[in-house]
PDB file of C-alpha atoms in Angstrom:
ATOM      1  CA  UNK N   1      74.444  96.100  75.363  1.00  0.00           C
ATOM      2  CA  UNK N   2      71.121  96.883  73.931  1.00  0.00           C
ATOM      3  CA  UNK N   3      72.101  95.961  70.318  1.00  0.00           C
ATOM      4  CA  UNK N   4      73.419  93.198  71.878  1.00  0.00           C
ATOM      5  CA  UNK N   5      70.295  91.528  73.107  1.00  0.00           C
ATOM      6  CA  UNK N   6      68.681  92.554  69.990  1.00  0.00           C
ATOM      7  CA  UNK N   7      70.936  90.613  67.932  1.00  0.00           C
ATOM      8  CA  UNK N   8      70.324  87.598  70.497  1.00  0.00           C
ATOM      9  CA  UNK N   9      66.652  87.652  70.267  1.00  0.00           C
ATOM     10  CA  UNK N  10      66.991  88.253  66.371  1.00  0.00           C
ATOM     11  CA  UNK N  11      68.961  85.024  65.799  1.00  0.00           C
ATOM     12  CA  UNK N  12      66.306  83.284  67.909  1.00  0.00           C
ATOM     13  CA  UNK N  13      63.684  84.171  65.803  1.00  0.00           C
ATOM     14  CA  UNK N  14      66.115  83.364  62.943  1.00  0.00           C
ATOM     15  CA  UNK N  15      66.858  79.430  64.347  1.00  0.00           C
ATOM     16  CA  UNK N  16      63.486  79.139  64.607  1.00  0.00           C
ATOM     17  CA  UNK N  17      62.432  79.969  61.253  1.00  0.00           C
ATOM     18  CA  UNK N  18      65.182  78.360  59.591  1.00  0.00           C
ATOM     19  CA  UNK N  19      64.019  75.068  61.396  1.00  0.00           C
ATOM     20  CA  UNK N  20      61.015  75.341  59.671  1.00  0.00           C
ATOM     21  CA  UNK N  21      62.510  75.789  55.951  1.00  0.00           C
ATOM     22  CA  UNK N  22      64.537  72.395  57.147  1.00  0.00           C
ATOM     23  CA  UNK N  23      61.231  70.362  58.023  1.00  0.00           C
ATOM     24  CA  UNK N  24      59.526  71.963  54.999  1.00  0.00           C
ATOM     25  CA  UNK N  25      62.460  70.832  52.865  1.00  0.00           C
ATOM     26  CA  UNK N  26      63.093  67.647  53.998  1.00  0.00           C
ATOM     27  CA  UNK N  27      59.083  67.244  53.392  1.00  0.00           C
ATOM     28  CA  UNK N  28      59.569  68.057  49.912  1.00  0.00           C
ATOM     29  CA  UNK N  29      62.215  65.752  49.476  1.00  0.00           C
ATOM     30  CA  UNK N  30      60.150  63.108  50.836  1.00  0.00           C
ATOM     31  CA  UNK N  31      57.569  63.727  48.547  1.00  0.00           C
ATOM     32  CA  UNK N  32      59.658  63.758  45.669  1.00  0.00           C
ATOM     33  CA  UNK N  33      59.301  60.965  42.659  1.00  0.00           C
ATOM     34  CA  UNK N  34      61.665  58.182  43.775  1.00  0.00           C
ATOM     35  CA  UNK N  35      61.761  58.944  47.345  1.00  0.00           C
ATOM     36  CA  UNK N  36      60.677  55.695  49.215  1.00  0.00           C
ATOM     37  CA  UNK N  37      59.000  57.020  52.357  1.00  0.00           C
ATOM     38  CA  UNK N  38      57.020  61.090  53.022  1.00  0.00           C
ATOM     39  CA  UNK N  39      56.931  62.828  56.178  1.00  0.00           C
ATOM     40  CA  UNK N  40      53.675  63.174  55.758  1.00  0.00           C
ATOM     41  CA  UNK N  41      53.288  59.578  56.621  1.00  0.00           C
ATOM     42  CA  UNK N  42      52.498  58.450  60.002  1.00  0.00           C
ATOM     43  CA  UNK N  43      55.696  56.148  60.073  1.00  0.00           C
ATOM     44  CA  UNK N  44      57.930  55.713  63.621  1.00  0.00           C
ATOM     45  CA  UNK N  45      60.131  57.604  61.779  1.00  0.00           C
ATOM     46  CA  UNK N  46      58.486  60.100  60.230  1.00  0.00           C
ATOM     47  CA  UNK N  47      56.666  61.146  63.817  1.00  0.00           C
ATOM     48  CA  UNK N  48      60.290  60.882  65.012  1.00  0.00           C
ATOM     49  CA  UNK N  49      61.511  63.572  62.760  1.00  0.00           C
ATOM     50  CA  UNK N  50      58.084  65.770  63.137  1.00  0.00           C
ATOM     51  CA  UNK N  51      58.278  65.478  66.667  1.00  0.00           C
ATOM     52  CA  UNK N  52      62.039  66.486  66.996  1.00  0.00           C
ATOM     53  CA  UNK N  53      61.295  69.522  64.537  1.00  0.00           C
ATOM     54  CA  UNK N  54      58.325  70.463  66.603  1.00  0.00           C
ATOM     55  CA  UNK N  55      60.176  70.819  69.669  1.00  0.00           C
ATOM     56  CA  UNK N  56      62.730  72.311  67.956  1.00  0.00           C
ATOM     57  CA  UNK N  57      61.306  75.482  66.863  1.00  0.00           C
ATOM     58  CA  UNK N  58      58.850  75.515  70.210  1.00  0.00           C
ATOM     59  CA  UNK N  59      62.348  75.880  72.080  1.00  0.00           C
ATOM     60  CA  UNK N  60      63.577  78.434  70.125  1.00  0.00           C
ATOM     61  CA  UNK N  61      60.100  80.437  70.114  1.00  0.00           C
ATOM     62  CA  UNK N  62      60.695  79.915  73.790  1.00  0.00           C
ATOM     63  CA  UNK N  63      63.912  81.541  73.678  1.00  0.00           C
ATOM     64  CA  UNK N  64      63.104  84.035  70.957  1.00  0.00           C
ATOM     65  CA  UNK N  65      60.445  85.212  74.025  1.00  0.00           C
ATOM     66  CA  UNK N  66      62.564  84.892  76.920  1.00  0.00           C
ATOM     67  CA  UNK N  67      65.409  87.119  74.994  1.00  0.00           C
ATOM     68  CA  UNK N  68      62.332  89.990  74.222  1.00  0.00           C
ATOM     69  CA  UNK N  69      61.316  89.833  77.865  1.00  0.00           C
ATOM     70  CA  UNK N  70      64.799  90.319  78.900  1.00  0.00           C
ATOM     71  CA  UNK N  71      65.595  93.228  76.503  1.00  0.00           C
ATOM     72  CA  UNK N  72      62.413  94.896  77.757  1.00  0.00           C
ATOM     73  CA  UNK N  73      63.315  94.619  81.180  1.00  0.00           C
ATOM     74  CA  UNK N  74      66.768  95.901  80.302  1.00  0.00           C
ATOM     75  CA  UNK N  75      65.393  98.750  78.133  1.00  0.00           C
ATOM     76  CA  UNK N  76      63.516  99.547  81.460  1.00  0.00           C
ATOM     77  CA  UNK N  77      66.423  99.335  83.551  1.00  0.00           C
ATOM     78  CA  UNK N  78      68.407 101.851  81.504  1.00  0.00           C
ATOM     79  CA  UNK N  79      65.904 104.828  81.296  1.00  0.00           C
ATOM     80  CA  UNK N  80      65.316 104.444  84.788  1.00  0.00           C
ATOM     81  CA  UNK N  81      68.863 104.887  85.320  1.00  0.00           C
ATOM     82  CA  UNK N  82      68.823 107.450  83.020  1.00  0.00           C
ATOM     83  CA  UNK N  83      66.629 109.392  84.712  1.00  0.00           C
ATOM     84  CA  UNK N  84      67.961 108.803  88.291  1.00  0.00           C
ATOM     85  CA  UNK N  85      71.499 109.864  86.462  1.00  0.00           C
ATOM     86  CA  UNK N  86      70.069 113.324  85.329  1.00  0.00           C
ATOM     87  CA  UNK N  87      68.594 114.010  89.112  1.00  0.00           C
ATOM     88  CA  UNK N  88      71.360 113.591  90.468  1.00  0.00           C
ATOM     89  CA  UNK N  89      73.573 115.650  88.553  1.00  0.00           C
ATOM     90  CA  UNK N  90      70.773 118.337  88.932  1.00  0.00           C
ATOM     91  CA  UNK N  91      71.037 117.791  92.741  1.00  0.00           C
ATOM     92  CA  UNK N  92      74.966 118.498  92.549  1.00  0.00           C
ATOM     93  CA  UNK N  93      74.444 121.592  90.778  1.00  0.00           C
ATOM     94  CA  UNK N  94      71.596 123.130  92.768  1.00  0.00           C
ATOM     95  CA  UNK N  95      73.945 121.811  95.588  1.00  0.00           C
ATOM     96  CA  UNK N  96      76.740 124.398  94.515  1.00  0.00           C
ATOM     97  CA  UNK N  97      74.318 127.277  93.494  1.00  0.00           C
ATOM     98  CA  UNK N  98      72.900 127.169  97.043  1.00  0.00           C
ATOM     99  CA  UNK N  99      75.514 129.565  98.313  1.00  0.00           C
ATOM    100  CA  UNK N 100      75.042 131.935  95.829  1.00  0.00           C
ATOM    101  CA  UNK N 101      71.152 131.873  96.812  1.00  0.00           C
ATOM    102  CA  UNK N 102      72.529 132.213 100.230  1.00  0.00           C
ATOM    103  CA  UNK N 103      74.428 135.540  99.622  1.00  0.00           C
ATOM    104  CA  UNK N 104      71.187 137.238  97.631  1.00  0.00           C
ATOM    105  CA  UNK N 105      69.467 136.475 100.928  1.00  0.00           C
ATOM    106  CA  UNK N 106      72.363 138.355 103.182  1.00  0.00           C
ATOM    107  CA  UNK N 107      72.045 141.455 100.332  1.00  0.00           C
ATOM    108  CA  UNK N 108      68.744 141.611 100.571  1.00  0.00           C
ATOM    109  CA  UNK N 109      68.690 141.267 104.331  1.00  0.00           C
ATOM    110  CA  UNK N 110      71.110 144.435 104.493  1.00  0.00           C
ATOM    111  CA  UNK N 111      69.110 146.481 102.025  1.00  0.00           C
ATOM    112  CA  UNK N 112      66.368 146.170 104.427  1.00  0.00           C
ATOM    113  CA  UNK N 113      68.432 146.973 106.599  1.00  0.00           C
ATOM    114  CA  UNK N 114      69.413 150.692 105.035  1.00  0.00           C
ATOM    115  CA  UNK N 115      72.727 149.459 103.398  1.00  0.00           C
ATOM    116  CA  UNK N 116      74.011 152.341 101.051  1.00  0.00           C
ATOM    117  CA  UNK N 117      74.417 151.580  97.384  1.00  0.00           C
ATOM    118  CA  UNK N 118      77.752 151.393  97.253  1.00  0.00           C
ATOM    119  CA  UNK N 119      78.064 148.258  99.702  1.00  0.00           C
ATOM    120  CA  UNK N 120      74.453 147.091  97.470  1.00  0.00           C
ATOM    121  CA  UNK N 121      76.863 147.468  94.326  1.00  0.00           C
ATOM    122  CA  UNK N 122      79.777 146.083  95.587  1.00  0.00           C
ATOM    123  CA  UNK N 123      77.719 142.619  97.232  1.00  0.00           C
ATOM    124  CA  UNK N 124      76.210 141.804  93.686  1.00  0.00           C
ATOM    125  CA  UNK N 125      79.372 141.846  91.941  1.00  0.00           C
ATOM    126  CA  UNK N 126      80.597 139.101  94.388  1.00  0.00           C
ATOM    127  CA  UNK N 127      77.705 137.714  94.039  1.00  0.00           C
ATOM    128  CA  UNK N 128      77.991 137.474  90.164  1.00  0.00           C
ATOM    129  CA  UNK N 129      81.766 136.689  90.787  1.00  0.00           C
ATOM    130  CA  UNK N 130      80.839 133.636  92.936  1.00  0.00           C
ATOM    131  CA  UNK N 131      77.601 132.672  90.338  1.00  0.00           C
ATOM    132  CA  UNK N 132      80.334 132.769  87.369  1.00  0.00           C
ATOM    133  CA  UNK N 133      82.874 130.980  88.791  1.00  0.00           C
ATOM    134  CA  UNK N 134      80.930 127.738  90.055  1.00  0.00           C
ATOM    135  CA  UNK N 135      79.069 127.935  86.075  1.00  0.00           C
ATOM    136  CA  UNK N 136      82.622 127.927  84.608  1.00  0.00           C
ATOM    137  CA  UNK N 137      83.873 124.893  86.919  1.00  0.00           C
ATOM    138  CA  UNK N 138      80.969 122.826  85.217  1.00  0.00           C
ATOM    139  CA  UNK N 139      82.122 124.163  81.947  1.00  0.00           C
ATOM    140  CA  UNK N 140      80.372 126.988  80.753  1.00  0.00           C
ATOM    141  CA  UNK N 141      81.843 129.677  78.327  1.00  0.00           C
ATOM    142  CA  UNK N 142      80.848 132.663  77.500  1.00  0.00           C
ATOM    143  CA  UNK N 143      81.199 133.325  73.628  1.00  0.00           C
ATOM    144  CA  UNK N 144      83.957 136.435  73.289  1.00  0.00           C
ATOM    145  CA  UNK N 145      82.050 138.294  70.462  1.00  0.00           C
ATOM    146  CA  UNK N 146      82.693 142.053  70.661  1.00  0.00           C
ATOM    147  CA  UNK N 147      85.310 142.949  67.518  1.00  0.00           C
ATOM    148  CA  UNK N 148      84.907 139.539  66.197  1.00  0.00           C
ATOM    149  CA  UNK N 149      83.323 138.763  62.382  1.00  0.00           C
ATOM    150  CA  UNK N 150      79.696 138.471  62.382  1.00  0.00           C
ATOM    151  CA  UNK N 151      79.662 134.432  62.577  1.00  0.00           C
ATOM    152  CA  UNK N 152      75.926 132.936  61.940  1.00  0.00           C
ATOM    153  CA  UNK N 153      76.351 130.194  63.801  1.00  0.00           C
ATOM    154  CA  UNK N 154      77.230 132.004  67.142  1.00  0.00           C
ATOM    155  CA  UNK N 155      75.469 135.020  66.607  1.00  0.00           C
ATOM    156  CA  UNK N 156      71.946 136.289  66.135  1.00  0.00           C
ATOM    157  CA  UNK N 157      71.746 139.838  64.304  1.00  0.00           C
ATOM    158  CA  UNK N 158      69.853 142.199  66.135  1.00  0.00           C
ATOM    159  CA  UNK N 159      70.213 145.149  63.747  1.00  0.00           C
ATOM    160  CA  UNK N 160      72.639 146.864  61.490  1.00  0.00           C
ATOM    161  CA  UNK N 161      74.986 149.792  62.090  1.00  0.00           C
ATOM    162  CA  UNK N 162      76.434 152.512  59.750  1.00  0.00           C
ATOM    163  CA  UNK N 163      80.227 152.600  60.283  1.00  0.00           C
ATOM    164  CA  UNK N 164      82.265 155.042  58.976  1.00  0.00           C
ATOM    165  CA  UNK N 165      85.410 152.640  59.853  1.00  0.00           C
ATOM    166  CA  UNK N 166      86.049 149.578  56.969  1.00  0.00           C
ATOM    167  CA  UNK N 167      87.497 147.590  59.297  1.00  0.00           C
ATOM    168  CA  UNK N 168      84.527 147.109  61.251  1.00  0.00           C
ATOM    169  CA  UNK N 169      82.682 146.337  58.509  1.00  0.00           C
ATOM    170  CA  UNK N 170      80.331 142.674  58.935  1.00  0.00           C
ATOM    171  CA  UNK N 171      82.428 143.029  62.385  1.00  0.00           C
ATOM    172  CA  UNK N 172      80.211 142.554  65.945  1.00  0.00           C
ATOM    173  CA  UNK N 173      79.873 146.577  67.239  1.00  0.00           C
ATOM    174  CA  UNK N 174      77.858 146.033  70.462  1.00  0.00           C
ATOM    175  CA  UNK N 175      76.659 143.100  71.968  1.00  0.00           C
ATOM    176  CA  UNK N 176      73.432 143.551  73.274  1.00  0.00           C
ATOM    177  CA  UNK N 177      73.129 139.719  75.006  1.00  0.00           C
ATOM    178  CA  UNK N 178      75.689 137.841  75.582  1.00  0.00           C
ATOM    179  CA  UNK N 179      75.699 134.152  74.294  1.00  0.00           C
ATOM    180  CA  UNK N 180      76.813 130.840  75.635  1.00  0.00           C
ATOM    181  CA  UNK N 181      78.209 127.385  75.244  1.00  0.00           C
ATOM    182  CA  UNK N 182      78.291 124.158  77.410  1.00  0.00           C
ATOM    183  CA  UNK N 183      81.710 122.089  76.679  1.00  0.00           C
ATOM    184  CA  UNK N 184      81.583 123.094  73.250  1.00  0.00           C
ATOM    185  CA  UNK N 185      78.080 122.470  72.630  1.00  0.00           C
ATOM    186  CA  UNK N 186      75.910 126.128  72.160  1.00  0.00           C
ATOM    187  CA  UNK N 187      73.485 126.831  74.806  1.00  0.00           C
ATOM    188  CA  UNK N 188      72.127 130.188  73.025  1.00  0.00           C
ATOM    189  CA  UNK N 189      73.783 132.779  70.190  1.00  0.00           C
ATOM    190  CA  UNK N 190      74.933 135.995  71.266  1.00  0.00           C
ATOM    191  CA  UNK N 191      72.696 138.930  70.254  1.00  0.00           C
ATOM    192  CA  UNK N 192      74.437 141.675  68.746  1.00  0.00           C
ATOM    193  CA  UNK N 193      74.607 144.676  66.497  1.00  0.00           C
ATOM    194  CA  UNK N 194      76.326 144.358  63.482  1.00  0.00           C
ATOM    195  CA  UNK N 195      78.716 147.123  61.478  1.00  0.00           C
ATOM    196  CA  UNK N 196      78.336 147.740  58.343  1.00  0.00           C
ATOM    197  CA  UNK N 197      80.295 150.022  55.897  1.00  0.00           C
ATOM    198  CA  UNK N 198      79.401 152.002  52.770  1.00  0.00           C
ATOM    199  CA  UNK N 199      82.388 153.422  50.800  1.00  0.00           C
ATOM    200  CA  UNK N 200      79.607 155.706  49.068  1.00  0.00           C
ATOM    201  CA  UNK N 201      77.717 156.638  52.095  1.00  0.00           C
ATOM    202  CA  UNK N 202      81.020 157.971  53.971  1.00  0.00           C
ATOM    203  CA  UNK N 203      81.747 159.461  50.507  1.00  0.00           C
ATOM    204  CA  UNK N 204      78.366 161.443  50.532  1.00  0.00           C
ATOM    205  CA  UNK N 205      78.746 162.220  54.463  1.00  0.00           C
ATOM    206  CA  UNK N 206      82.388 163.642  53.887  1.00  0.00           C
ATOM    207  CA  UNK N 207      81.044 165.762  51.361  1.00  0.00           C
ATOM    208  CA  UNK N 208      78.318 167.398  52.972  1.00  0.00           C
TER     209      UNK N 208
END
């Protein structure tokens, strides 16, 4: 839609410039050696053809304008939408999270309360449950990196580790954050610890 009014108010502006190569043209042709009458003349019917040029490109300048008003109100229009678009689908999110903010109030409540740490432990794992579930339903994914190659693009070395296994060599040992992604777009990398192997290093350990 938006390229679309461009394109409208760019062929205004084109009509109305190419009426003035025609009235420049035609002038020239006038003027030309053998030609019997110019439009530079104040004839009938040179004013005729002046006049009907003039109002020619005036109506198209008019619409060239009217078609640049109207994109700029539609331009408007859309990043207001926009923006009353994104509130709202914030509002249905906080909407679902409000629970959750509804059961750290009833733990926190109970702690106060003298609730022993098992039932303290066992109320922020369903709490965690519940948060996890409702971020999932909107289609967020936790990034399965523990045992998986060392992949740049997903994950953001925190360190090196000796291994004395080869097969867990440039492999993800420990993950020390895990990462995310939103429908497959990546929120943040996972930060982990990375193995790495020396042949010569377990050759020199194995020997001492």
């Amino acid at each position: 839609m938006v390229n679309e009014d461009r394109n409208r108010s760019k062929q205004a502006s084109d009509q109305a410039k190419q009426v003035n190569v025609e009235f420049v043209e035609n002038q020239g042709r006038a003027d030309a050696p053998g030609q019997p009458t110019a439009l530079t003349d104040k004839t009938p019917e040179t004013e005729e053809i002046r006049k009907d040029y003039e109002k020619k490109i005036e109506e198209l300048e008019e619409k060239h304008l009217r078609l640049l008003a109207e994109f700029q109100n539609y331009k408007r229009r859309v990043e207001r939408e926009q923006l009353e678009l994104a509130d709202f689908i914030k509002g249905e999110i906080f909407k679902k999270l409000l629970p959750v903010l509804d059961d750290f109030k009833i733990m926190m409540d109970n702690a106060a309360a003298g609730a022993n740490e098992q039932s303290m432990r066992e109320g922020a794992r369903i709490i965690y449950e519940k948060l996890k579930t409702i971020l999932e339903k909107e289609g967020l994914e936790k990034i399965e990196s523990l045992g998986e190659t060392f992949n740049p693009e997903i994950h953001e070395a925190l360190m090196t580790r000796p291994t004395k296994q080869k097969e867990e060599h440039e492999k993800v040992v420990e993950v020390y954050q895990e990462g995310y992604r939103l429908k497959e777009k990546l929120l943040r990398p996972s930060k982990v610890v990375v193995g790495k192997y020396s042949q010569e290093e377990n050759k020199y350990s194995a020997e001492g």
